[in-house]
XYZ file of N, CA and C in Angstrom:
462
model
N -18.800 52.515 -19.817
C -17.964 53.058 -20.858
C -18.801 53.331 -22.092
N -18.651 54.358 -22.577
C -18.907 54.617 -24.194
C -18.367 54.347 -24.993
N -19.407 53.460 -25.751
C -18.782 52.974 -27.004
C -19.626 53.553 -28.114
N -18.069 53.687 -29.092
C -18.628 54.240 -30.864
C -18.710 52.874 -31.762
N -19.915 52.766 -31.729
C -20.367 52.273 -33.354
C -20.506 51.692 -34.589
N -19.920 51.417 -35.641
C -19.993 51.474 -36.455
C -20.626 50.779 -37.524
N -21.508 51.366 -38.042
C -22.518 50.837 -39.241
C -22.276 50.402 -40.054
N -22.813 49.462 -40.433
C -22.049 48.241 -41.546
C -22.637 48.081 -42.918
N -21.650 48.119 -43.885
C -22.597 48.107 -45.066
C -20.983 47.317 -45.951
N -21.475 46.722 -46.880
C -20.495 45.925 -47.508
C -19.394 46.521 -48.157
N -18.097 45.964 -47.927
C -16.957 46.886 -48.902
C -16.524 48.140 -48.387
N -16.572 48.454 -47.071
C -15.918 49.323 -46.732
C -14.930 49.299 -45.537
N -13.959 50.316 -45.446
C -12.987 49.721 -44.307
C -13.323 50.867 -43.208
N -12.725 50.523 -41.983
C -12.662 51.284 -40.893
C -11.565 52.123 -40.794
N -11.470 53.059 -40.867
C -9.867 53.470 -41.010
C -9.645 54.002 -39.322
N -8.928 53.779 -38.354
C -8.440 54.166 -37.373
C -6.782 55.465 -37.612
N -6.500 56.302 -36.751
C -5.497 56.872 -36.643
C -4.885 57.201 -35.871
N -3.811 57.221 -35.637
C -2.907 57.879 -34.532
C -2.108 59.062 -35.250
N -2.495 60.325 -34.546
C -2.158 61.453 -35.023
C -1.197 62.008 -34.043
N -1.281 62.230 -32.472
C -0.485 62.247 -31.795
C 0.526 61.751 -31.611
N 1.912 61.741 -31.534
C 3.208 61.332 -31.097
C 3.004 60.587 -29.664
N 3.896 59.552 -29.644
C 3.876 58.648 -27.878
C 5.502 58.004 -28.368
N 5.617 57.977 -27.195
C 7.252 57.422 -26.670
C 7.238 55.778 -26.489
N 7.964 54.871 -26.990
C 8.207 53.869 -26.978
C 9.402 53.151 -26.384
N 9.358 52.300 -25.140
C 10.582 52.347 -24.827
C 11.115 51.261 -25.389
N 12.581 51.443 -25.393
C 13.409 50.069 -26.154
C 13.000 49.007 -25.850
N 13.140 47.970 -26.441
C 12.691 46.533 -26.760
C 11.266 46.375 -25.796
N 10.464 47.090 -25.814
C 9.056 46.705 -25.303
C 7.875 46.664 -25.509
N 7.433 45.629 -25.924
C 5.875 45.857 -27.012
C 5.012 46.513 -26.243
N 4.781 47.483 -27.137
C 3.768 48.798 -26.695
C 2.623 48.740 -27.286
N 1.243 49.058 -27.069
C -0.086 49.017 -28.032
C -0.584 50.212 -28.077
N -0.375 50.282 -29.365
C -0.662 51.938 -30.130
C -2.149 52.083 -29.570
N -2.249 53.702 -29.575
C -3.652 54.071 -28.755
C -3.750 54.742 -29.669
N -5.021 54.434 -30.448
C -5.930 55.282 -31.891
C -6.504 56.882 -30.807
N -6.323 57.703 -31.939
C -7.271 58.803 -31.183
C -8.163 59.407 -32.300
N -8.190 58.729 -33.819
C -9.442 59.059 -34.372
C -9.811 57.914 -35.123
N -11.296 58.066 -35.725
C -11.927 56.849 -36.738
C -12.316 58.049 -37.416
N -11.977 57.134 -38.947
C -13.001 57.638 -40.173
C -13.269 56.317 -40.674
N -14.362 56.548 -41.724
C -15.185 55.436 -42.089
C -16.206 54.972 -41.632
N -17.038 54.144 -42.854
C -18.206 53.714 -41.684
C -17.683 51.701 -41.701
N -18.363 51.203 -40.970
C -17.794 49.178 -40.609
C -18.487 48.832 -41.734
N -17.278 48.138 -42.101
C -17.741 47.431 -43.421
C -18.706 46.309 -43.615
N -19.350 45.522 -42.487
C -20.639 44.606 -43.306
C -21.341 44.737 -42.069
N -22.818 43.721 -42.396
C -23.377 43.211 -41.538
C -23.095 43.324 -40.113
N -21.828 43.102 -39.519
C -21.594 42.686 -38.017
C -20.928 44.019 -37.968
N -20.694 44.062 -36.180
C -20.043 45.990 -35.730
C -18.637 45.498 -34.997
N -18.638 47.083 -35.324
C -17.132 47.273 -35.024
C -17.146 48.278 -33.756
N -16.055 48.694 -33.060
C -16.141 49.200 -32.004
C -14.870 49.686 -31.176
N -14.787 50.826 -31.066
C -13.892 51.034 -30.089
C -14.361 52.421 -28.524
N -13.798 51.191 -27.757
C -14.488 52.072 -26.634
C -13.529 52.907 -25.967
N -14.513 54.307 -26.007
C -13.670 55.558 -26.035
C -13.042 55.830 -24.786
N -13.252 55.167 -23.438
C -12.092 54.992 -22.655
C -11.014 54.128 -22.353
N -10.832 53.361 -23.699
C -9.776 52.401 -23.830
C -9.125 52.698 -25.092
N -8.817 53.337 -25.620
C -8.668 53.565 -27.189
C -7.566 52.622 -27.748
N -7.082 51.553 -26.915
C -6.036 50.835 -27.471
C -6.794 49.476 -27.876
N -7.738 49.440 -27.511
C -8.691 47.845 -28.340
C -9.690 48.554 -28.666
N -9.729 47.548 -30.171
C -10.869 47.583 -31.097
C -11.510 46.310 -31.385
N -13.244 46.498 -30.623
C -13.643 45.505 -30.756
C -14.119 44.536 -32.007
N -13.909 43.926 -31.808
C -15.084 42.764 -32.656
C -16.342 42.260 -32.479
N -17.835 43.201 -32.946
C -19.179 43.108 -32.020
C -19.892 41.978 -32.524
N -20.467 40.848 -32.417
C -21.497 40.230 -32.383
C -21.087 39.576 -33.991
N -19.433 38.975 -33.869
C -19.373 38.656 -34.744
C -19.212 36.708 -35.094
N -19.465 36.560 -36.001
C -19.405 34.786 -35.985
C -18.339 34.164 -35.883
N -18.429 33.293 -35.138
C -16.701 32.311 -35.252
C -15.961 32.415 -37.125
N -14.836 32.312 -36.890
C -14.148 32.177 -38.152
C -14.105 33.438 -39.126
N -14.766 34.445 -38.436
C -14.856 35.407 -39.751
C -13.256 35.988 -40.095
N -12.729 36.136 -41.399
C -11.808 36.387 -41.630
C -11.930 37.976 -42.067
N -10.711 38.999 -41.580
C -10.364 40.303 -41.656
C -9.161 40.745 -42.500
N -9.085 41.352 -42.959
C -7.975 41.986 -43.818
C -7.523 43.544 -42.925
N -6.099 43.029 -42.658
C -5.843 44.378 -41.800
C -4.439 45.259 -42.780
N -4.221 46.792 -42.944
C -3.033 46.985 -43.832
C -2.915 48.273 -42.788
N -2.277 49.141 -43.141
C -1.571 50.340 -42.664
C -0.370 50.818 -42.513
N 0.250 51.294 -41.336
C 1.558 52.077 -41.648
C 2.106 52.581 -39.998
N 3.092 52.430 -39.425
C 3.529 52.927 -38.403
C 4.369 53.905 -38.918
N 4.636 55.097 -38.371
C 5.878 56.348 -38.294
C 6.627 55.734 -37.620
N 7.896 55.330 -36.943
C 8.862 55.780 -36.001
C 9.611 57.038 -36.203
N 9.911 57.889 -34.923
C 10.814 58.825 -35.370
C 12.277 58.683 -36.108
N 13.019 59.199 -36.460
C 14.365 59.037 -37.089
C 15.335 58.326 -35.941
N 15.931 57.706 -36.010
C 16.823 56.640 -36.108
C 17.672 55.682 -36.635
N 18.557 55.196 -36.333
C 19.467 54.549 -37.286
C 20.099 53.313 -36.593
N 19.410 52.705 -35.652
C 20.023 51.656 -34.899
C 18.668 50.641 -34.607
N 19.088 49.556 -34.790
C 17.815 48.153 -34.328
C 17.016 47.926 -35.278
N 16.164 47.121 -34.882
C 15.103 46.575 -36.100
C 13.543 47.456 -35.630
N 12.595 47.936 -35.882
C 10.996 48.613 -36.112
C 10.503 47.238 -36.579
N 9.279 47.466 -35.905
C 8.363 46.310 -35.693
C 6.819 46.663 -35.118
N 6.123 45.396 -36.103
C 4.671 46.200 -35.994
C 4.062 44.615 -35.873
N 2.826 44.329 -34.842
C 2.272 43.265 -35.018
C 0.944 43.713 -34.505
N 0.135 42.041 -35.057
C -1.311 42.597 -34.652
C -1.895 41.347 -33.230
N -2.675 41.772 -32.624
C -2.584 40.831 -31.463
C -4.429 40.166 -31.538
N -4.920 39.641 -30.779
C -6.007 39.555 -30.348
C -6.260 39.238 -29.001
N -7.588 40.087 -27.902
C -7.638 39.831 -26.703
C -7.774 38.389 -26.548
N -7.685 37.073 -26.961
C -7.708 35.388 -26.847
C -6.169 35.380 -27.058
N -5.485 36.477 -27.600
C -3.848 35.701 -28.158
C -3.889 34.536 -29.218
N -5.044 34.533 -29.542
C -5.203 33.146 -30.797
C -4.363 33.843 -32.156
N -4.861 35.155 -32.072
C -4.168 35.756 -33.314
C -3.139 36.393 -33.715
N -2.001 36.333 -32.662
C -0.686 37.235 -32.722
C 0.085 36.984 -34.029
N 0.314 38.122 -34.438
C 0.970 37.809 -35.656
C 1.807 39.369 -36.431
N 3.452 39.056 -36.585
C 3.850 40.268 -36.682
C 3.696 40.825 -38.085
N 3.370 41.896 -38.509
C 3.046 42.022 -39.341
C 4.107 42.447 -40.541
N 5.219 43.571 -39.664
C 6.432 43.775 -40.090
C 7.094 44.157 -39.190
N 8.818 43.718 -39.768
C 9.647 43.986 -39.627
C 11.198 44.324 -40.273
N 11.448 46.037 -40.019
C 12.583 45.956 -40.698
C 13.608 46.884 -40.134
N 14.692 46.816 -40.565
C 15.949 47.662 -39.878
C 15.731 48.973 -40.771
N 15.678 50.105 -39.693
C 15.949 51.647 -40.087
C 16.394 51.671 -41.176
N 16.312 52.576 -41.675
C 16.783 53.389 -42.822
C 18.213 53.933 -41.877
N 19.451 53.614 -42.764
C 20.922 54.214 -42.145
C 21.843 55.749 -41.645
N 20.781 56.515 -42.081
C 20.854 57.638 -42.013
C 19.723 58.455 -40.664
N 20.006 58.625 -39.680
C 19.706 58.614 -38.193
C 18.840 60.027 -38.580
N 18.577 60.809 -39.575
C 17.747 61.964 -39.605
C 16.533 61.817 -40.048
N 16.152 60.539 -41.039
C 15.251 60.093 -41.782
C 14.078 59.464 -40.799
N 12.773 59.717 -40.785
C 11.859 59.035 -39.957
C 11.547 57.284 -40.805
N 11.588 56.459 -39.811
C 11.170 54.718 -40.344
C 9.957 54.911 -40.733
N 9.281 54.916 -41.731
C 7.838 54.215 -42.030
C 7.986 53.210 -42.580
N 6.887 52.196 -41.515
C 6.574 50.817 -41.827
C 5.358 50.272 -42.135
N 5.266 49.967 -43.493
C 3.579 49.485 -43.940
C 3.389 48.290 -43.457
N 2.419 47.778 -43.429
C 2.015 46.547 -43.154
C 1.082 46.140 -43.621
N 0.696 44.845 -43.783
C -0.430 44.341 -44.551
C -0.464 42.823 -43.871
N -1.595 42.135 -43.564
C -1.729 40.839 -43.290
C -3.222 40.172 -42.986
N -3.566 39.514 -42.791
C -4.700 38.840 -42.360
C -4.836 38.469 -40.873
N -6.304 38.435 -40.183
C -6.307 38.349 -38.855
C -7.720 37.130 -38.656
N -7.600 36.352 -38.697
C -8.820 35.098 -38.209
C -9.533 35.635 -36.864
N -10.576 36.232 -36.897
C -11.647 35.503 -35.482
C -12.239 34.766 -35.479
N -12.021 33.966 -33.993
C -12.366 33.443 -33.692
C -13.641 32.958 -32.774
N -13.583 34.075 -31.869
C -14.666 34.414 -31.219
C -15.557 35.781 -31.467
N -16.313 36.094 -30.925
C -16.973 37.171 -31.174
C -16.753 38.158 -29.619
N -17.346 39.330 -29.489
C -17.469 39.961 -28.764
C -15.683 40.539 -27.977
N -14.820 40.170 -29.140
C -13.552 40.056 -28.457
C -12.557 41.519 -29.100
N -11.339 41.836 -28.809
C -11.083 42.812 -29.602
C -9.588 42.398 -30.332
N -8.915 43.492 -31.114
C -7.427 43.563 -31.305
C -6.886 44.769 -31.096
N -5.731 44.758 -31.141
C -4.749 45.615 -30.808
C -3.581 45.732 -31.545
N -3.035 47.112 -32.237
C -1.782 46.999 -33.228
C -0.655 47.518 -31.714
N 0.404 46.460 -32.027
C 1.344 46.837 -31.120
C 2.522 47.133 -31.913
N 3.891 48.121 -31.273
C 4.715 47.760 -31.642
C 5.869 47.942 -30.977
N 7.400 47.651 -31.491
C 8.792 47.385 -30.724
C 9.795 47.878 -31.841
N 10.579 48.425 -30.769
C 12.211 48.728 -31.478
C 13.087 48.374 -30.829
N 13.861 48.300 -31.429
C 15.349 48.557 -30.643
C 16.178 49.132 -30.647
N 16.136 50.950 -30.650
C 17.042 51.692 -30.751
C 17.668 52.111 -29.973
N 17.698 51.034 -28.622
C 19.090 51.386 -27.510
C 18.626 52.326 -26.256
N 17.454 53.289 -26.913
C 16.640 54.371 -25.773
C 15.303 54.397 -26.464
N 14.389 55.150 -25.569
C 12.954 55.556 -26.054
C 12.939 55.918 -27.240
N 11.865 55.536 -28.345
C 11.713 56.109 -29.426
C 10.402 56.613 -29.631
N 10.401 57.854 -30.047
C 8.843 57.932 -30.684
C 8.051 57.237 -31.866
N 6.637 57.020 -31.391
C 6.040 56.497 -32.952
C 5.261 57.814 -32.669
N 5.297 58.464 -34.913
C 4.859 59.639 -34.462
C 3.561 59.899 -35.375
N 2.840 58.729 -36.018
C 1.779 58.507 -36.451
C 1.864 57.212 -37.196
N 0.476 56.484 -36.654
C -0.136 55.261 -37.634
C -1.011 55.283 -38.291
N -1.479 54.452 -39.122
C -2.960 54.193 -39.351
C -3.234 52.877 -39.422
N -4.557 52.059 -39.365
C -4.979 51.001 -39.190
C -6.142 50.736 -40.175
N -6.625 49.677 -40.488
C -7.491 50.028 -41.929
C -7.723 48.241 -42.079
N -9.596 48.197 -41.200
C -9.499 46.726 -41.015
C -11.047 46.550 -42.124
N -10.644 45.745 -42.756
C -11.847 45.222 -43.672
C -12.110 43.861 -43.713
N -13.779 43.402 -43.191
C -14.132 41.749 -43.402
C -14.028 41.112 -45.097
N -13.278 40.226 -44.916
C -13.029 39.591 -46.485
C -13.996 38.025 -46.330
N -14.018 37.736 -45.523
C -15.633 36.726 -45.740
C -15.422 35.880 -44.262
């Protein structure tokens, strides 16, 4: 597999995106698949996502304990029924943690955007994460863009 990269220099974030639309089915945690990076990896240690998996982003050759700052934003399409939900995972499961959750906006024409912001502990190195997410609007919903935006805080 090919993997991209990323060069590390202090204070900067990785920004990941999902620009394409994907279907989500009711109540089932799904893991958003990035289809672009901007930015370059913010320190010392690399970052990585391998381009025939685009749903994990690794963590390269990094030290136990390093702590991450993760923020961004899910689309859902318009809806007006259930709760939108966004969490962040890690391939150990040490780090699951939802990031948000909230009930639609009441008006079924309006698209949900959901920001998020939280912290993510690694633990191990060489391991990855994954932004997932869930609804419950009764049938398939689209998410119809994210972004992801992970920066080492020490």
């Amino acid at each position: 597999a090919q993997t991209a990269r990323f060069e590390v220099y202090p204070n900067e974030i990785a920004v990941f995106s999902l620009q394409a639309a994907f279907s989500v089915d009711n109540d089932t945690e799904t893991v958003v698949v990035f289809d672009t990076t901007t930015g370059r990896w913010a320190m010392e240690q690399g970052l990585a996502r391998d381009e025939t998996n685009l749903n994990n982003i690794s963590l390269l050759d990094t030290p136990s304990g390093m702590v991450y700052e993760v923020e961004g934003f899910v689309q859902f399409a318009a809806g007006a029924t259930g709760y939108r939900q966004v969490a962040i995972d890690s391939e150990d499961n040490l780090a699951y943690q939802v990031l948000a959750c909230i009930m639609p906006v009441t008006t079924a024409s309006i698209p949900t955007a959901v920001p998020f912001q939280g912290t993510l502990v690694r633990q191990e190195a060489d391991t990855y994460i994954q932004l997932k997410v869930r609804h419950t609007q009764g049938a398939a919903l689209n998410v119809e863009k994210a972004q992801l935006h992970i920066m080492r805080i020490h």
